[in-house]
CSV table of N, CA and C in Angstrom, one decimal:
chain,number,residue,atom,x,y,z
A,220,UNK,N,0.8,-1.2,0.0
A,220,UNK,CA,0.0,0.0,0.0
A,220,UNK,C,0.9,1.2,0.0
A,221,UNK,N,0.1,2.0,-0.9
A,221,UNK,CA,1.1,3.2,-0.7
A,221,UNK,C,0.0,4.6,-0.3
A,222,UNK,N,0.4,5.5,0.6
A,222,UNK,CA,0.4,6.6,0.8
A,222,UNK,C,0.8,7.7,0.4
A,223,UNK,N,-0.3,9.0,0.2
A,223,UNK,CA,-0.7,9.7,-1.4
A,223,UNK,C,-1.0,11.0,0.0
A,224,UNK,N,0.1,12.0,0.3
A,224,UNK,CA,0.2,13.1,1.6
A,224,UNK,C,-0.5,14.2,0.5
A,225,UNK,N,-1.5,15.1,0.7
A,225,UNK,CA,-1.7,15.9,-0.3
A,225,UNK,C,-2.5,17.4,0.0
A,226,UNK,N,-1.7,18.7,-0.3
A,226,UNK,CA,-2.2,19.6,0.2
A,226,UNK,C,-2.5,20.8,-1.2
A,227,UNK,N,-3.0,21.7,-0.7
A,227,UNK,CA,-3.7,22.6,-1.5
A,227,UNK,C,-2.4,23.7,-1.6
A,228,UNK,N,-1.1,23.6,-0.5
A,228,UNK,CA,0.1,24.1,-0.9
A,228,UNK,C,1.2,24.1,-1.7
A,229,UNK,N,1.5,22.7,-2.3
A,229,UNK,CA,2.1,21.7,-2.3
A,229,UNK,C,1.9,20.5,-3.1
A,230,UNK,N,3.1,20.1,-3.8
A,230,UNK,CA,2.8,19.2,-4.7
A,230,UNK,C,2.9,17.6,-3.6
A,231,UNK,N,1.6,16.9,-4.2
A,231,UNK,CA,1.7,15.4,-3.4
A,231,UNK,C,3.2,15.1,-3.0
A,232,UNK,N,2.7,13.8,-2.4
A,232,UNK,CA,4.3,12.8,-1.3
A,232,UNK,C,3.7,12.1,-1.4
A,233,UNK,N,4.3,10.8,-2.1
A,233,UNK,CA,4.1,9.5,-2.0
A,233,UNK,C,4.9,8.4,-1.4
A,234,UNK,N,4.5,7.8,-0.9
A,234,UNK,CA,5.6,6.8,0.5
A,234,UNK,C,4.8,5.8,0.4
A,235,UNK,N,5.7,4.8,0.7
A,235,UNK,CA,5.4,3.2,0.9
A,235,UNK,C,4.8,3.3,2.5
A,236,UNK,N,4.1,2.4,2.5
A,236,UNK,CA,3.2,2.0,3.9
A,236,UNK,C,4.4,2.4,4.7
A,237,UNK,N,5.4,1.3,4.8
A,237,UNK,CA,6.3,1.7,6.4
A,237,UNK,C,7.1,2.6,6.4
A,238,UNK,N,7.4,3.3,5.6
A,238,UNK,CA,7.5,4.9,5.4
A,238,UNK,C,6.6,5.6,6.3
A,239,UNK,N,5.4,5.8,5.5
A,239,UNK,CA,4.4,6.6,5.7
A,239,UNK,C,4.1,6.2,7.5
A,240,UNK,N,3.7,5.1,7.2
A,240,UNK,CA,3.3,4.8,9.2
A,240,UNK,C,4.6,5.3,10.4
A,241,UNK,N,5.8,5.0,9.7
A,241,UNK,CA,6.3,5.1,10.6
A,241,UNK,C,6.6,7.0,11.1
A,242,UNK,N,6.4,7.5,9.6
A,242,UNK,CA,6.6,9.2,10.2
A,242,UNK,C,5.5,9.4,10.9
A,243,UNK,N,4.1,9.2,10.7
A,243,UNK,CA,2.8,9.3,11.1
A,243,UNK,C,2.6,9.0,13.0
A,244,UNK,N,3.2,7.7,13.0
A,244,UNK,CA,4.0,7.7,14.6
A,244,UNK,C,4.1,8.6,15.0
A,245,UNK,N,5.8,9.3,14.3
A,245,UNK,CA,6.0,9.8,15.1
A,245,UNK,C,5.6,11.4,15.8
A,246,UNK,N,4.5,11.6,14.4
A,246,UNK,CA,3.7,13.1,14.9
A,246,UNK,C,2.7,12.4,15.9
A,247,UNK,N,2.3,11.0,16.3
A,247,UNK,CA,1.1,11.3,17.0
A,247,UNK,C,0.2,11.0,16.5
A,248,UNK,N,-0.1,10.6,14.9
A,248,UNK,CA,-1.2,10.3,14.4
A,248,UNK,C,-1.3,9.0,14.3
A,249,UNK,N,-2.3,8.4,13.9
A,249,UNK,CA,-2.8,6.7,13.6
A,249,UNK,C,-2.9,6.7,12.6
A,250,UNK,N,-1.6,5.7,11.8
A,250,UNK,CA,-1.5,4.8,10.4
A,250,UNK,C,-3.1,4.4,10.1
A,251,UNK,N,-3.5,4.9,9.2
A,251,UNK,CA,-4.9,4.2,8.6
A,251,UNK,C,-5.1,4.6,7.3
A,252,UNK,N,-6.1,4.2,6.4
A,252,UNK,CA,-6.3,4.8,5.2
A,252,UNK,C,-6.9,6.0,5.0
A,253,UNK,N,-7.3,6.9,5.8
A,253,UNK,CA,-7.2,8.3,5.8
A,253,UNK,C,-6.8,9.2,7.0
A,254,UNK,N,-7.0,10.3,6.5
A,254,UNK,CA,-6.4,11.2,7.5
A,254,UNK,C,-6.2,12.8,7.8
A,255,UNK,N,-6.1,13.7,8.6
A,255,UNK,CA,-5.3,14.4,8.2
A,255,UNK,C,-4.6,15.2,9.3
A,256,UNK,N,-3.5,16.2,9.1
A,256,UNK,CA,-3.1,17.1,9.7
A,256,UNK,C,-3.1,18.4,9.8
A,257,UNK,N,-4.3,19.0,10.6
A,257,UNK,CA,-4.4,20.0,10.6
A,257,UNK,C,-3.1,21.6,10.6
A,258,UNK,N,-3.6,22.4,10.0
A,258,UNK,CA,-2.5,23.9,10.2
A,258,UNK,C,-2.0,23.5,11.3
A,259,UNK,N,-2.9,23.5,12.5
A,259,UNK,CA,-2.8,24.2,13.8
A,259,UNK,C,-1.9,23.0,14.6
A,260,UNK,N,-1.9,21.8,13.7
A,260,UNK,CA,-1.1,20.2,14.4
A,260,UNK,C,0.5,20.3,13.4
A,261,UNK,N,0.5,21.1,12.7
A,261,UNK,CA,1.5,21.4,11.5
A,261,UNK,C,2.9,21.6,12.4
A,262,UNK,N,3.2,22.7,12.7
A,262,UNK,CA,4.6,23.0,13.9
A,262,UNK,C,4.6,21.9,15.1
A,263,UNK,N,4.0,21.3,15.9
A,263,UNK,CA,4.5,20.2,16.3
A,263,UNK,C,4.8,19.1,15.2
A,264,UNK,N,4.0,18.9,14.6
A,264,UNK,CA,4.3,17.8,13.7
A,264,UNK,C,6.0,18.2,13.0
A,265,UNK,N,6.0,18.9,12.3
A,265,UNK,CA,7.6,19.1,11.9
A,265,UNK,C,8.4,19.6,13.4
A,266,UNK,N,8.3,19.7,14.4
A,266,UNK,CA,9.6,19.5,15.7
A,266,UNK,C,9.9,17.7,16.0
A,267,UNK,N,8.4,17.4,15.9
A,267,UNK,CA,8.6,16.1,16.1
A,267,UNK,C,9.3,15.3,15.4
A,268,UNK,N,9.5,15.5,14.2
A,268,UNK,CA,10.0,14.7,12.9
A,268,UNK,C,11.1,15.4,12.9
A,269,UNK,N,11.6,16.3,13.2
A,269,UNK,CA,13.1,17.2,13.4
A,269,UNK,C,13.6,16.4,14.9
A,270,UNK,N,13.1,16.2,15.7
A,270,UNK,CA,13.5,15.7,17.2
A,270,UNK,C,14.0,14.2,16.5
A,271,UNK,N,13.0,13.6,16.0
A,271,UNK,CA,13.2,12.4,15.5
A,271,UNK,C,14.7,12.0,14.0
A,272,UNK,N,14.5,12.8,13.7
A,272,UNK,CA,15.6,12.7,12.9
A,272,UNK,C,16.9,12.6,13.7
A,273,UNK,N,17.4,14.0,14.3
A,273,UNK,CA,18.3,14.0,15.2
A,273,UNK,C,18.8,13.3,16.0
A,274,UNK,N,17.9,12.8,16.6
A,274,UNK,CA,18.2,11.2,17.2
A,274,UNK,C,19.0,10.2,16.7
A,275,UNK,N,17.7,10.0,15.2
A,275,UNK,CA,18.5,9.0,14.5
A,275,UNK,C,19.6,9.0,14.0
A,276,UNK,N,19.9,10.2,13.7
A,276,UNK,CA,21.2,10.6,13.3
A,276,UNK,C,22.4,10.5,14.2
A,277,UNK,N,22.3,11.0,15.4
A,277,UNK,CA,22.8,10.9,16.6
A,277,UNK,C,23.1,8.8,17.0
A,278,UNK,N,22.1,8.0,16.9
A,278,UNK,CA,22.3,6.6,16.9
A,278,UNK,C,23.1,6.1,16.2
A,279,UNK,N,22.9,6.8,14.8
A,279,UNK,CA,24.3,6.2,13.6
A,279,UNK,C,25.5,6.3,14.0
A,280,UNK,N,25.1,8.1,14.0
A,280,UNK,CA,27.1,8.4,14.6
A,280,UNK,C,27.7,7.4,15.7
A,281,UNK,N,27.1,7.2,16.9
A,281,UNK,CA,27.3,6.2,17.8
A,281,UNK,C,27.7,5.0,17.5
A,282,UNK,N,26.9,4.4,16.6
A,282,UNK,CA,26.9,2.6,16.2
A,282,UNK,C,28.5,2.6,15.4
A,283,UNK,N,28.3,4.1,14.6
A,283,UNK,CA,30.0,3.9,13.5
A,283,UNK,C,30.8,4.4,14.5
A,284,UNK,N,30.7,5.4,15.8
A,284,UNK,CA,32.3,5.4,16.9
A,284,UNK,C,32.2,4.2,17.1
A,285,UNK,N,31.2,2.9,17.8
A,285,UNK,CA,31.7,1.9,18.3
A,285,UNK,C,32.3,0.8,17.6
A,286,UNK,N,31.7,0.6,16.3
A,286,UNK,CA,32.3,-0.2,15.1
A,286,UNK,C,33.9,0.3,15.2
A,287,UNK,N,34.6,1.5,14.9
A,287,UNK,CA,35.2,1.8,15.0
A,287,UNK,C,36.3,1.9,16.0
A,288,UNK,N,35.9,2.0,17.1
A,288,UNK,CA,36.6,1.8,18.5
A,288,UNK,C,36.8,0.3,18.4
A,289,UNK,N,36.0,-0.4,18.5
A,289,UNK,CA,36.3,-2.0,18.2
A,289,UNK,C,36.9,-2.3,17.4
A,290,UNK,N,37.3,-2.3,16.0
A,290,UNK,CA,38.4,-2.4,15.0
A,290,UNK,C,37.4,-2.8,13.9
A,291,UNK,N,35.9,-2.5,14.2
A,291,UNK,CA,35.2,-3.9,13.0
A,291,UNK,C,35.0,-2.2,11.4
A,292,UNK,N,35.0,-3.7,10.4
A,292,UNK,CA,34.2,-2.6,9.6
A,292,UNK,C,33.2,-1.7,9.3
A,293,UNK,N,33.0,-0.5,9.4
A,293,UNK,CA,31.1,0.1,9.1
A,293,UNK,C,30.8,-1.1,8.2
A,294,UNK,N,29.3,-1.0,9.1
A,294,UNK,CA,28.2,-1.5,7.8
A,294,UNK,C,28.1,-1.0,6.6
A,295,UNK,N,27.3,-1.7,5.7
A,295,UNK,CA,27.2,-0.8,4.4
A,295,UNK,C,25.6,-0.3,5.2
A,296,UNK,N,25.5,1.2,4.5
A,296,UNK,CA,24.4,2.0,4.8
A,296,UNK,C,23.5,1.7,3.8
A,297,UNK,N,23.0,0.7,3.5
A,297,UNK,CA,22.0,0.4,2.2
A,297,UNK,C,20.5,1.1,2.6
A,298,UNK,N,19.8,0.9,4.0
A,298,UNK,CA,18.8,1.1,3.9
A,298,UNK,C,18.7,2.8,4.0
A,299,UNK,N,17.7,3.7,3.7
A,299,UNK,CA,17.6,4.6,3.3
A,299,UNK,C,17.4,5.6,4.6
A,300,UNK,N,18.3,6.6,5.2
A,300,UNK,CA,17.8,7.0,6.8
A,300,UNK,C,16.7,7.8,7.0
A,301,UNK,N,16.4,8.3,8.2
A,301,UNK,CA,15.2,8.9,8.7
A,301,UNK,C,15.2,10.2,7.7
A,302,UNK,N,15.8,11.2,8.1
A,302,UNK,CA,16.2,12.2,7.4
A,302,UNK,C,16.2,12.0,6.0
A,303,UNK,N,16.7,11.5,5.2
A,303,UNK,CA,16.0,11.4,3.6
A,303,UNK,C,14.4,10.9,3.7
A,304,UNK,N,13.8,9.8,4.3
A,304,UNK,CA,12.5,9.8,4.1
A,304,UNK,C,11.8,10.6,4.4
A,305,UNK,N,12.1,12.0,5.7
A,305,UNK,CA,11.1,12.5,6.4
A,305,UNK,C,11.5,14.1,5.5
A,306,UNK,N,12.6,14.2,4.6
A,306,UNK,CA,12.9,16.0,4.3
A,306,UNK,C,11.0,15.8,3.4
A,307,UNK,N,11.0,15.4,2.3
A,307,UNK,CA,9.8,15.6,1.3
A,307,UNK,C,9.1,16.1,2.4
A,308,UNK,N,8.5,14.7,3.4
A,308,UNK,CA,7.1,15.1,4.0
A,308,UNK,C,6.9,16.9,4.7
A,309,UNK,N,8.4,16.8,5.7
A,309,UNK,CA,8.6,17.8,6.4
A,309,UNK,C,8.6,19.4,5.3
A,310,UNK,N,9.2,19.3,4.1
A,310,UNK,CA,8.7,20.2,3.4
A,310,UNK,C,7.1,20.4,3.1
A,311,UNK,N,6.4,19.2,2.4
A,311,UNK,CA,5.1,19.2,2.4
A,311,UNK,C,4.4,20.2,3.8
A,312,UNK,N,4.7,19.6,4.6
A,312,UNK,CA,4.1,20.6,5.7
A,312,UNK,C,4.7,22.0,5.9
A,313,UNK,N,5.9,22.3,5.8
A,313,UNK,CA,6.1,23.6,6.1
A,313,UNK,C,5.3,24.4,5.0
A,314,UNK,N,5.3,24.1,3.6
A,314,UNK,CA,4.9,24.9,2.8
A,314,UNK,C,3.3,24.8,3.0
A,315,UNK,N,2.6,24.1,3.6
A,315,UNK,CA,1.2,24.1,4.1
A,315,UNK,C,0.8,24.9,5.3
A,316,UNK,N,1.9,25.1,5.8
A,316,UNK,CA,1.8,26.1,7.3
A,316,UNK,C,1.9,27.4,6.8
A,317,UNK,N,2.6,27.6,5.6
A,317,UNK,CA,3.1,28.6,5.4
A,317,UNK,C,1.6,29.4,4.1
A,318,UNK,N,0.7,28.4,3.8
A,318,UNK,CA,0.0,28.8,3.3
A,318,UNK,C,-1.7,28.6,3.9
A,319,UNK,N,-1.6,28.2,5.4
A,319,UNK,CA,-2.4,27.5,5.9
A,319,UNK,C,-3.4,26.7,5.6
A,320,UNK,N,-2.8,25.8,5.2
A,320,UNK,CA,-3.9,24.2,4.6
A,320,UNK,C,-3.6,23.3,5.4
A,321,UNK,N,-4.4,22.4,5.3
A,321,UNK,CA,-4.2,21.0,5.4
A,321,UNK,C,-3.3,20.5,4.9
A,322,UNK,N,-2.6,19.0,6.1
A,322,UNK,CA,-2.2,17.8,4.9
A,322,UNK,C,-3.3,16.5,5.3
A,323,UNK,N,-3.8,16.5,3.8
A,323,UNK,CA,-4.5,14.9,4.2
A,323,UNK,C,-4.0,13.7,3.1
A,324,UNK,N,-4.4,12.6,3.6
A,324,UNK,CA,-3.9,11.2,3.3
A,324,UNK,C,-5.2,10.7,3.2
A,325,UNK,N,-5.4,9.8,1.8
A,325,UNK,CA,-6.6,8.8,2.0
A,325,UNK,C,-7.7,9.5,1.5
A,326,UNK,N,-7.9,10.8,1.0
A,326,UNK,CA,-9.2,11.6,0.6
A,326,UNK,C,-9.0,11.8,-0.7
């Protein structure tokens, strides 16, 4: 299943289910086939996904000092990180706050 983010600011975002569920988490919302996010849910929604990034960014750096303190090789970084999946969405929203709309999903 894929997920179709869509505002009256802004050109669509389209994401794969565990994409899409997992940013949706992290604002707070419930993964379902529709949805949306209000203006007024907009600036939390992008701190939250900026908190969330950071983090994960923060975990990487960590996992490659201790690969590295141990002598082992980095992994290969194949799967795709937080921060590239979440810039589109997090744009999607700023440019919807900035014009105050909606983002909805599923309508």
């Amino acid at each position: 299943m894929l997920y179709k983010f869509k505002s009256q600011a802004a050109a669509d975002v389209i994401m794969t289910q565990s994409s899409a569920e997992e940013l949706l988490q992290i604002i707070g919302k419930a993964p379902g086939p529709a949805g949306i996010i209000t203006v007024e849910q907009i600036p939390a929604a992008i701190a939250a996904l900026q908190k969330a990034v950071a983090q994960s960014e923060a975990d990487e750096q960590a996992a490659r000092e201790q690969q590295q303190a141990l002598g082992e090789e980095p992994v290969s970084e194949d799967a795709i990180q937080l921060h590239r999946r979440a810039a589109p969405f997090i744009e999607l929203l700023r440019q919807s706050a900035s014009e105050n709309k909606d983002v909805v999903w599923g309508v």
